[in-house]
Tab-separated table of C-alpha atoms in Angstrom:
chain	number	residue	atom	x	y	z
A	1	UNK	CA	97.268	94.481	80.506
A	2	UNK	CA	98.835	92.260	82.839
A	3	UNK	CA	97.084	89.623	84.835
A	4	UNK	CA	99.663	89.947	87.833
A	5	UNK	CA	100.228	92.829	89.945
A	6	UNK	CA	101.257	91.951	93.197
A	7	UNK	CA	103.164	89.219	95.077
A	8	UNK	CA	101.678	86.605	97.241
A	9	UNK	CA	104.629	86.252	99.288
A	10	UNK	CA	105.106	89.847	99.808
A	11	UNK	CA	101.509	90.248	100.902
A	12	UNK	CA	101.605	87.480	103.640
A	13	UNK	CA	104.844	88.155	104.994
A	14	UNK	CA	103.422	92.091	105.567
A	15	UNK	CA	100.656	90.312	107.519
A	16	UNK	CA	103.251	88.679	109.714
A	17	UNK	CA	105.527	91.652	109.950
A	18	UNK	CA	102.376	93.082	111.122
A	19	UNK	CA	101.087	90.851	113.374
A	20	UNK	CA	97.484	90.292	111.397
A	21	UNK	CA	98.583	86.339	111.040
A	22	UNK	CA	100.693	83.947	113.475
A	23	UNK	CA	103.401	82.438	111.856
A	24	UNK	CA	102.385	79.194	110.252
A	25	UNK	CA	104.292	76.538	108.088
A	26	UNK	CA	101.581	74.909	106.332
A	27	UNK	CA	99.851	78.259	105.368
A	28	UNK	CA	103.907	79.120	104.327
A	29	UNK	CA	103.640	76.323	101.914
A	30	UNK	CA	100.747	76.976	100.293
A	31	UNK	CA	101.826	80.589	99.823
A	32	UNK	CA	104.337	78.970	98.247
A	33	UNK	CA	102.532	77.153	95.569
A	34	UNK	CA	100.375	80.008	95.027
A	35	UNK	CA	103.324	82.061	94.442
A	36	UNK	CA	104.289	79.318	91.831
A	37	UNK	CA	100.864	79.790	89.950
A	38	UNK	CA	101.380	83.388	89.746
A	39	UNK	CA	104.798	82.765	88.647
A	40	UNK	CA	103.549	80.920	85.500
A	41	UNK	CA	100.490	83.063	85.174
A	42	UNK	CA	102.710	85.961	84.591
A	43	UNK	CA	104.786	84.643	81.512
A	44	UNK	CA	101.292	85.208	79.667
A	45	UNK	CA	99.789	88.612	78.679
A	46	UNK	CA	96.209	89.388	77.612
A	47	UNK	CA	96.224	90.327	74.128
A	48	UNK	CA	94.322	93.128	72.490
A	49	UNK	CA	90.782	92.002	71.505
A	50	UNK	CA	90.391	90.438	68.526
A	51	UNK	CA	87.499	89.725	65.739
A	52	UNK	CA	85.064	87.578	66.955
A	53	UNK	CA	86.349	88.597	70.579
A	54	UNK	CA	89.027	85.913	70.638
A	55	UNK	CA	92.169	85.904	72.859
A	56	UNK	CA	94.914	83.872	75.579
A	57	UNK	CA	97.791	82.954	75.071
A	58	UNK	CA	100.704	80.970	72.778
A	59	UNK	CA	100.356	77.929	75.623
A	60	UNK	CA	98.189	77.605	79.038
A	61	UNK	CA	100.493	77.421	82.537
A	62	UNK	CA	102.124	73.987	83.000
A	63	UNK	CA	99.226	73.265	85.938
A	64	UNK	CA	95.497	75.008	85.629
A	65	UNK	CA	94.433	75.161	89.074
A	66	UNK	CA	95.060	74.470	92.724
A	67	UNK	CA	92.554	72.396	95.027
A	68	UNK	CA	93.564	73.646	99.037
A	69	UNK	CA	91.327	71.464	101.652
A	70	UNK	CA	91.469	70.972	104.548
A	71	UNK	CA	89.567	71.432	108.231
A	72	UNK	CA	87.497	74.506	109.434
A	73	UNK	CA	89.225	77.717	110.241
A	74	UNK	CA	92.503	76.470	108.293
A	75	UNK	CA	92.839	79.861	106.720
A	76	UNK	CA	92.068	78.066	103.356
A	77	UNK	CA	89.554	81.264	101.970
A	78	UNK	CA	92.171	83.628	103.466
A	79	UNK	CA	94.553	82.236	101.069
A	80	UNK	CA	92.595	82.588	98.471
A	81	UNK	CA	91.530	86.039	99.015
A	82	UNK	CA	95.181	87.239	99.000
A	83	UNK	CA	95.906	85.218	95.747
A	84	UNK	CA	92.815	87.440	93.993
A	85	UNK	CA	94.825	90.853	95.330
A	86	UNK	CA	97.034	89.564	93.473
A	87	UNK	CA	95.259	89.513	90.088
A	88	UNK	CA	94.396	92.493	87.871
A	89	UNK	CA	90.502	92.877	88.537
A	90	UNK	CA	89.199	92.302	84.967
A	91	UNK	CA	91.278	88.820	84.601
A	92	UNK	CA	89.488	86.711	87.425
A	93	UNK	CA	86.055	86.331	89.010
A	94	UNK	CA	85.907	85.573	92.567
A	95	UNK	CA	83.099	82.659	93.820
A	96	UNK	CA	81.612	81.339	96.573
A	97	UNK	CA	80.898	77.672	94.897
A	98	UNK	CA	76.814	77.938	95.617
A	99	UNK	CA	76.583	80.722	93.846
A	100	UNK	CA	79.022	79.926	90.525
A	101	UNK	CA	76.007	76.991	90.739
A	102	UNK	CA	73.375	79.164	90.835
A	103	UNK	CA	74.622	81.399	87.743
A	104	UNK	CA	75.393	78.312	85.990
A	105	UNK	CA	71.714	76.611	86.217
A	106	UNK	CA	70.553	80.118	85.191
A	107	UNK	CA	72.379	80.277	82.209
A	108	UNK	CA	71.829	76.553	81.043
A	109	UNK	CA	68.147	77.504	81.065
A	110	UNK	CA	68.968	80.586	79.516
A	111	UNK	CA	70.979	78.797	76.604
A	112	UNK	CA	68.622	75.861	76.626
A	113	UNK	CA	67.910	76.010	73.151
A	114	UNK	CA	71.654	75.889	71.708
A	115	UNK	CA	73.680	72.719	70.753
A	116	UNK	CA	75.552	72.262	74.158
A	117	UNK	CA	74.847	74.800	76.351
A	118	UNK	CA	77.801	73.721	78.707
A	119	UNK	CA	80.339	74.467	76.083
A	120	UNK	CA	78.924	78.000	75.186
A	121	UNK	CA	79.130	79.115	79.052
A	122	UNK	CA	82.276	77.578	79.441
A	123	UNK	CA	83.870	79.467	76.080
A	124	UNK	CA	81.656	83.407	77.569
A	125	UNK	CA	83.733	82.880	80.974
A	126	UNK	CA	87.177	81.880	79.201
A	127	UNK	CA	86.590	85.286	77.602
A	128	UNK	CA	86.160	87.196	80.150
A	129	UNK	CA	88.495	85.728	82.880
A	130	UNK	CA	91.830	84.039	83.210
A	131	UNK	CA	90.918	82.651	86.441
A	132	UNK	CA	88.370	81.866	88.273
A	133	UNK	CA	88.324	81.265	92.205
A	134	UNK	CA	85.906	78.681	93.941
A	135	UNK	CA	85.280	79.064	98.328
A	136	UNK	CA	84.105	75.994	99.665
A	137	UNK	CA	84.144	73.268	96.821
A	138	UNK	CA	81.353	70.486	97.586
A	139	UNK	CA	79.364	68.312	95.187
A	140	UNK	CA	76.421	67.133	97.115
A	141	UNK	CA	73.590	66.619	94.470
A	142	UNK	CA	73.970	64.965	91.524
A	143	UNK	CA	72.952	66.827	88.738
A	144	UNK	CA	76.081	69.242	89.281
A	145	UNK	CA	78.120	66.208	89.577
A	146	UNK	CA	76.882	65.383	86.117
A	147	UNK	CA	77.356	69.227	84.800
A	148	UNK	CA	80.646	69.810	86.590
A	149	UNK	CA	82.958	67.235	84.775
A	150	UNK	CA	81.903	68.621	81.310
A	151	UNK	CA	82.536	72.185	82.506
A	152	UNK	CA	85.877	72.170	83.747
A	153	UNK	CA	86.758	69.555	80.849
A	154	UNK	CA	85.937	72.858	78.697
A	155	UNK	CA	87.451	75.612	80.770
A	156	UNK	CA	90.758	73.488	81.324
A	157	UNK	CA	90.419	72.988	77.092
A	158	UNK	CA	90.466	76.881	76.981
A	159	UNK	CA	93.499	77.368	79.247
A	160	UNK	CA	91.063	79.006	82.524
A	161	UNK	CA	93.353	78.895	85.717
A	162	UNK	CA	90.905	77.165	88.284
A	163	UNK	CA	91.642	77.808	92.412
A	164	UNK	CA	89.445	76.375	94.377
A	165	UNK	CA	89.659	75.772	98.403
A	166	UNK	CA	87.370	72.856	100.124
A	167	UNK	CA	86.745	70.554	103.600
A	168	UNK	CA	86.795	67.862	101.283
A	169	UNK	CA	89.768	66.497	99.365
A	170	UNK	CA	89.567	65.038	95.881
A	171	UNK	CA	89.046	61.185	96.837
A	172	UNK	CA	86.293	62.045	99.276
A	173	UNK	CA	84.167	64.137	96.757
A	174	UNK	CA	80.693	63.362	96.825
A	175	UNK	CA	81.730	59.988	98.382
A	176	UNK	CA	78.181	59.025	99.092
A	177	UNK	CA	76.235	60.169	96.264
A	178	UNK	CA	73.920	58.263	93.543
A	179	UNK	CA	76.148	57.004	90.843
A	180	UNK	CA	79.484	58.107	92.124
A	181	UNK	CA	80.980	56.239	89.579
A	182	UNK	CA	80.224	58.944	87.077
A	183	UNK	CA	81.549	61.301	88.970
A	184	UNK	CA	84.744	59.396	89.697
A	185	UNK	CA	86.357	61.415	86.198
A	186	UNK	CA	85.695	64.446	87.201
A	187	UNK	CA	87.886	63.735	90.185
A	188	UNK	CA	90.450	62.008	87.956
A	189	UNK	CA	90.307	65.547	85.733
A	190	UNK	CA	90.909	67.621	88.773
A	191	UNK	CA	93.891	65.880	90.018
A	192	UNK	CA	95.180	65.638	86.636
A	193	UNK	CA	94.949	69.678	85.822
A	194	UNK	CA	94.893	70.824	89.553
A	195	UNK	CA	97.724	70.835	92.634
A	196	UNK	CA	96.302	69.203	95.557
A	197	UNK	CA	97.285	70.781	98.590
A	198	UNK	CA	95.749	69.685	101.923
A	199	UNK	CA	96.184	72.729	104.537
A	200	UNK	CA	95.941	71.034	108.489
A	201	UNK	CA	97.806	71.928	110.725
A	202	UNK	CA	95.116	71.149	113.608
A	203	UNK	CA	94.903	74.797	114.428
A	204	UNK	CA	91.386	76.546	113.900
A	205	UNK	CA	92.638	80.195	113.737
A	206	UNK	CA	89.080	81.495	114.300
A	207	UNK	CA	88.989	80.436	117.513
A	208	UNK	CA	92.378	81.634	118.557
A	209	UNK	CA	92.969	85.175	118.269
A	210	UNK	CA	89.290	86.356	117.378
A	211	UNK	CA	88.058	89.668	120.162
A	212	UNK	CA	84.443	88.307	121.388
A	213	UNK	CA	81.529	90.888	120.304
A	214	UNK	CA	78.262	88.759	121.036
A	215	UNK	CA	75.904	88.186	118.302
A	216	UNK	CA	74.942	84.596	119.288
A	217	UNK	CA	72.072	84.801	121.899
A	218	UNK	CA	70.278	81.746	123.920
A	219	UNK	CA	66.802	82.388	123.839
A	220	UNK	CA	66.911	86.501	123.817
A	221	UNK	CA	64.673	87.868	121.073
A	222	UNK	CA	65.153	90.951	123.713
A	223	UNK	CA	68.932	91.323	123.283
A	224	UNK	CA	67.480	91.231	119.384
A	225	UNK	CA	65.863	94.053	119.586
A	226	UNK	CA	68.592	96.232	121.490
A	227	UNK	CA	70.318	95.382	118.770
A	228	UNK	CA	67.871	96.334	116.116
A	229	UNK	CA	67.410	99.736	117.999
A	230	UNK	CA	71.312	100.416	118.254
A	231	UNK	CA	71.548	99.961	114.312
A	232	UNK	CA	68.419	101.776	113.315
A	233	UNK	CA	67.652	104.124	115.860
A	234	UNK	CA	63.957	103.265	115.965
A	235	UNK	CA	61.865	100.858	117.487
A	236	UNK	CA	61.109	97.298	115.691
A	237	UNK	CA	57.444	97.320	114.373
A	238	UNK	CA	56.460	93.623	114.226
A	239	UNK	CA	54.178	91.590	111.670
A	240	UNK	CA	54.465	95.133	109.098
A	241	UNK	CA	56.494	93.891	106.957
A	242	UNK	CA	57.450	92.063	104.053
A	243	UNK	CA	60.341	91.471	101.844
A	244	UNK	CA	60.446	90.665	98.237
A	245	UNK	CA	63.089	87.710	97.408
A	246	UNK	CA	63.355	85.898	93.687
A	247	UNK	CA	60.000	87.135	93.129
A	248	UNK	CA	58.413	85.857	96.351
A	249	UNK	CA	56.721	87.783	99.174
A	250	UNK	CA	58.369	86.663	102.655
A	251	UNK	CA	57.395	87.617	106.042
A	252	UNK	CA	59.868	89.726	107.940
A	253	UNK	CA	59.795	91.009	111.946
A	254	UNK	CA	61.465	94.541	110.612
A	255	UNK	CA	63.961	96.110	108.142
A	256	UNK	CA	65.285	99.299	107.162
A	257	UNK	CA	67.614	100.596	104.799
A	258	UNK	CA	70.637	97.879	105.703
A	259	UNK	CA	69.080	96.396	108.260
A	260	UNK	CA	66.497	93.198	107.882
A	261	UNK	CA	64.924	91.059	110.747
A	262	UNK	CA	63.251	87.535	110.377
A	263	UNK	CA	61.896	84.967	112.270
A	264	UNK	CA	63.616	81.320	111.051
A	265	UNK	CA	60.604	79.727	110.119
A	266	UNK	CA	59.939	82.425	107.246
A	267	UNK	CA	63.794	82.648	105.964
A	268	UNK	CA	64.574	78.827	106.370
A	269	UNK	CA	61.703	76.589	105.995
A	270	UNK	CA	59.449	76.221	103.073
A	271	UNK	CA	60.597	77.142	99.337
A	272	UNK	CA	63.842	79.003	100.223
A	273	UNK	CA	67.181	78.552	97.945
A	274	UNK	CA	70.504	79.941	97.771
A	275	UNK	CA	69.012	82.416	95.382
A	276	UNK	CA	67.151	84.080	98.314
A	277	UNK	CA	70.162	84.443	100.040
A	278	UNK	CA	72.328	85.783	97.696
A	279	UNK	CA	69.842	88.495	97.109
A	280	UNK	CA	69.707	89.602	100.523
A	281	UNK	CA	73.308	89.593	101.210
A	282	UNK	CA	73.639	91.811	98.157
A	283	UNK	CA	70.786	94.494	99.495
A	284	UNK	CA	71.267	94.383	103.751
A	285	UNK	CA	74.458	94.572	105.403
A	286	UNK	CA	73.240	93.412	108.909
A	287	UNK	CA	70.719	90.509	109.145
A	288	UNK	CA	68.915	89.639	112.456
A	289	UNK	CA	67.893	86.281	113.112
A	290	UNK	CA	64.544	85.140	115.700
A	291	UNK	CA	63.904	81.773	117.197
A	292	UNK	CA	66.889	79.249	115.475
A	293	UNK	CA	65.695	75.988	117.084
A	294	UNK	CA	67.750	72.720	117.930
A	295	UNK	CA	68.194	70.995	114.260
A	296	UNK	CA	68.039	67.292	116.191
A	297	UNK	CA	64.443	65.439	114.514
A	298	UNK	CA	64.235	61.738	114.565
A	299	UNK	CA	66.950	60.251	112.085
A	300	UNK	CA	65.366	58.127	109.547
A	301	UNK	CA	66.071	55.977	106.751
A	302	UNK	CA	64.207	57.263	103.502
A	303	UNK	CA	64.570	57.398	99.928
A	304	UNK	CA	65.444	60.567	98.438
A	305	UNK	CA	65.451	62.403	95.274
A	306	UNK	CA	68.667	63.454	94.108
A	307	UNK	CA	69.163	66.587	91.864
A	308	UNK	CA	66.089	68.920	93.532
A	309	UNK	CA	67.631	70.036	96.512
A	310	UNK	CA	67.559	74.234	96.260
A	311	UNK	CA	66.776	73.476	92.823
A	312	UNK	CA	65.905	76.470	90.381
A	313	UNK	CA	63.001	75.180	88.784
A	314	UNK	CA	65.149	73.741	86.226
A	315	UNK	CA	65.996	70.036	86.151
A	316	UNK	CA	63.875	67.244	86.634
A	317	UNK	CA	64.575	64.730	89.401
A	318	UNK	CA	67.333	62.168	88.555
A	319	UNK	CA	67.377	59.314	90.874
A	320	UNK	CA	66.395	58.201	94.184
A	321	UNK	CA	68.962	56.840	96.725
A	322	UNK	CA	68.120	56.128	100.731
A	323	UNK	CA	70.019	58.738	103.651
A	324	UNK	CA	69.132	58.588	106.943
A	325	UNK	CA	68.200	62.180	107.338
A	326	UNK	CA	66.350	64.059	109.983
A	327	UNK	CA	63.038	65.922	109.447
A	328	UNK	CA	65.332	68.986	110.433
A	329	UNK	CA	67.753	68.266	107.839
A	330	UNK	CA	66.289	70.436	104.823
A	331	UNK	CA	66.128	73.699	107.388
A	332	UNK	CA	69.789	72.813	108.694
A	333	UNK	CA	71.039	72.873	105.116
A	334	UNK	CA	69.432	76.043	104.581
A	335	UNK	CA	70.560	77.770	107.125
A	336	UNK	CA	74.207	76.440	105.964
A	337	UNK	CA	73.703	78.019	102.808
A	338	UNK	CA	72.198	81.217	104.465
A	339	UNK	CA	75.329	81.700	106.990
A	340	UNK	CA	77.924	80.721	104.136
A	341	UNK	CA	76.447	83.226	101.580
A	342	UNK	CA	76.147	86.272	104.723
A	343	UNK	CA	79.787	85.128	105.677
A	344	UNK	CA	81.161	85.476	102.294
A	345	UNK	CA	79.778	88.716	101.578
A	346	UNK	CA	80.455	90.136	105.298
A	347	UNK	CA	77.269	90.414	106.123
A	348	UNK	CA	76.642	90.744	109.872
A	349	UNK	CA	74.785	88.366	111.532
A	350	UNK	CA	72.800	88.281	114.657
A	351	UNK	CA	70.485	85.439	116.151
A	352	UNK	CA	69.031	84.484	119.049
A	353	UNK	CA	68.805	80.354	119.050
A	354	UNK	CA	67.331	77.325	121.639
A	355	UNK	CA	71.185	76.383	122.038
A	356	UNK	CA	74.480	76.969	122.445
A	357	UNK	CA	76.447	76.745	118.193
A	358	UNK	CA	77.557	73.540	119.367
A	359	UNK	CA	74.555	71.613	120.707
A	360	UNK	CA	72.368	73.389	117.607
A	361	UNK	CA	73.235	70.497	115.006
A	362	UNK	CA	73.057	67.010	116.302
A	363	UNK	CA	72.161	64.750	112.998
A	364	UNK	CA	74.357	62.830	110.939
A	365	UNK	CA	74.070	63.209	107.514
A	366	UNK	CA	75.435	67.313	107.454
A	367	UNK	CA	77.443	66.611	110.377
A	368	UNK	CA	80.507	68.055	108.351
A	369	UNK	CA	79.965	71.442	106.899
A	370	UNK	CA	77.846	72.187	109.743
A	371	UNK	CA	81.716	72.029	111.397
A	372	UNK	CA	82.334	75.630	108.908
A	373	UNK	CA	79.018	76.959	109.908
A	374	UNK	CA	80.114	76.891	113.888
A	375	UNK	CA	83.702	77.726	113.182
A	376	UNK	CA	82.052	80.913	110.914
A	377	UNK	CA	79.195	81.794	113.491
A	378	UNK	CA	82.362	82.129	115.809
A	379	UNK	CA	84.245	84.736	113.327
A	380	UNK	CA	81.342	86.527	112.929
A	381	UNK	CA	80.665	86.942	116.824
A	382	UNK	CA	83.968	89.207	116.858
A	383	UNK	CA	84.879	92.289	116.420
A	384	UNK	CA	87.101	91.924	113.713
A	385	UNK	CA	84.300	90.781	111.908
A	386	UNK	CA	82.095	93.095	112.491
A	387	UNK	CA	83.945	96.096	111.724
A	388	UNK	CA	84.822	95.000	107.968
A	389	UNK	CA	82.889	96.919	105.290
A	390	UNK	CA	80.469	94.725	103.835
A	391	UNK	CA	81.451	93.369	100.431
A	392	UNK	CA	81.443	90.038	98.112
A	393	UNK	CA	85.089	90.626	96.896
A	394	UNK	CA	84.313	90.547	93.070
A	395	UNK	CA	80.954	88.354	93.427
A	396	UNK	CA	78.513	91.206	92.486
A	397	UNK	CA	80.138	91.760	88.707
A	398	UNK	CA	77.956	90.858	85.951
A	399	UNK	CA	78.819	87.491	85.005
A	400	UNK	CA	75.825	86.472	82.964
């Protein structure tokens, strides 16, 4: 079969012609180098499976992957969506970069037992896909920062096209973390197999052309409830419910069918991961959202343990290092993770909070991607928004 079947180009200039997208010449120019990628991509065919399932091709692409950063809002994940139309569905697998994270630590403990674990999962996804697409590349913790160089070293080795979009460009990667120096080839390998294209043209198209449909409240658990009412027909019965997530029983105002209510304390304090999250955006397509306070605690120097944040249960700790982090920090993060995972999957999201998006966050040490988690509590406050389907492009295939 073939991997392409569709042009890039094509696609975006029907989204002009149509007036879906205003014209743009940095988004034009990385249409352009994804155009190129496809270009090479489609001098090479799958072949028919082999004995011992073994297949690609007589030589890998002259590049294996692009890197797009750049600001909020860019239309960097845009981008990449249109570049996956373009693939035949069985030849790529489609990411948000938490969750590739979160399937990797769960098959490292799953393969714990073989000779280099790393290289195994590395060689079951060059089987399966010919590309693989990353949203929102960030290293943060330092045990994937130790896993990550290895792994693309052995998906690059097996010809796997990597695209991958990000806030952050190469140089700045994990630019504070314990032992950066160790992480410095990983960079190295991605600018060697990867096209670095930065994507700012100063514009954040989410706040331009997005129809307002409020689902941000200030302090209006009863605008909440309307809400809950409108999508389930039936009164919210408080403190009757529960929710199973990862095994755990949490607390939860209401739910039906698609429909699940929570206070923040319960989804986004205490033992919460990315795990949690995924599994509710793949089960509810509207989540409702109590009592999001003001994520400003006294900023503090401390030492910190590096490698355990929204850890599986996996990995030991693997060094200490001092941030100057707020006691609010570890909720902020999590509700980061929560927003990126219901964004990704178009889950709609409703909350009432203490403040206005912009006043919510006022720390320093997530300062940045809490920038995508405004600019994304903005998209999903339209209309636009909240009439797509729910879906997680091609997240939800089984890629254990």
């Amino acid at each position: 079969m073939k991997i392409i079947i569709r042009s890039i180009e094509k696609q975006y200039q029907q989204l002009l012609d149509q007036s879906q997208l205003s014209p743009d010449l940095a988004q034009t120019e990385v249409v352009k180098q994804l155009q190129q990628q496809l270009n090479h991509l489609s001098h090479f065919e799958l072949s028919k499976p082999i004995k011992w399932g073994k297949r690609w091709f007589d030589k890998p692409p002259s590049s294996l992957g692009i890197y797009i950063w750049g600001p909020v809002g860019r239309g960097k994940t845009m981008l990449m969506d249109l570049f996956c139309q373009c693939l035949a569905p069985k030849t790529y697998i489609r990411l948000h970069f938490h969750r590739f994270m979160v399937m990797v630590h769960q098959q490292l403990f799953l393969h714990s037992g073989k000779p280099d674990p790393l290289a195994h999962i590395a060689n079951k996804l060059s089987l399966k896909y010919k590309v693989i697409c990353f949203d929102e590349f960030f290293v943060s913790d330092i045990g994937d920062a130790m896993l990550l160089g290895r792994l693309y070293q052995a998906l690059f080795s097996k010809g796997v096209t990597i695209i991958s979009t990000s806030n952050i460009e190469p140089d700045d990667l994990y630019s504070d973390g314990l032992h950066r120096d160790r992480f410095l080839p990983t960079i190295k390998l991605i600018k060697d197999n990867m096209q670095v294209i930065p994507l700012d043209n100063g514009n954040d198209h989410r706040l331009s052309y997005l129809a307002s449909n409020p689902a941000y409240f200030i302090q209006d658990n009863q605008a909440l409830k309307k809400i809950y009412y409108k999508l389930t027909q039936h009164e919210a019965q408080p403190n009757s419910n529960s929710v199973t997530l990862c095994g755990r029983k949490i607390n939860c105002i209401a739910r039906d069918d698609s429909v699940i209510w929570f206070d923040f304390a319960e989804l986004c304090e205490g033992p919460r991961s990315a795990r949690d999250y995924i599994e509710l955006a793949s089960n509810y397509s509207h989540l409702i959202l109590s009592n999001v306070p003001r994520f400003q605690g006294q900023s503090k120097e401390q030492i910190k343990a590096r490698g355990t944040e929204d850890s599986y249960g996996l990995f030991n700790t693997t060094g200490l290092r001092k941030v100057v982090q707020s006691n609010h920090d570890d909720p902020a993060r999590r509700f980061i993770s929560l927003v990126d995972e219901l964004y990704d999957c178009r889950v709609n999201l409703y909350l009432s909070a203490e403040d206005t998006a912009e006043q919510l966050y006022k720390g320093v040490l997530l300062k940045k991607p809490f920038k995508r988690t405004l600019s994304r509590l903005h998209e999903m406050s339209s209309t636009a928004y909240q009439t797509t389907p729910s879906y997680a492009v091609s997240e939800r295939k089984d890629y254990s």
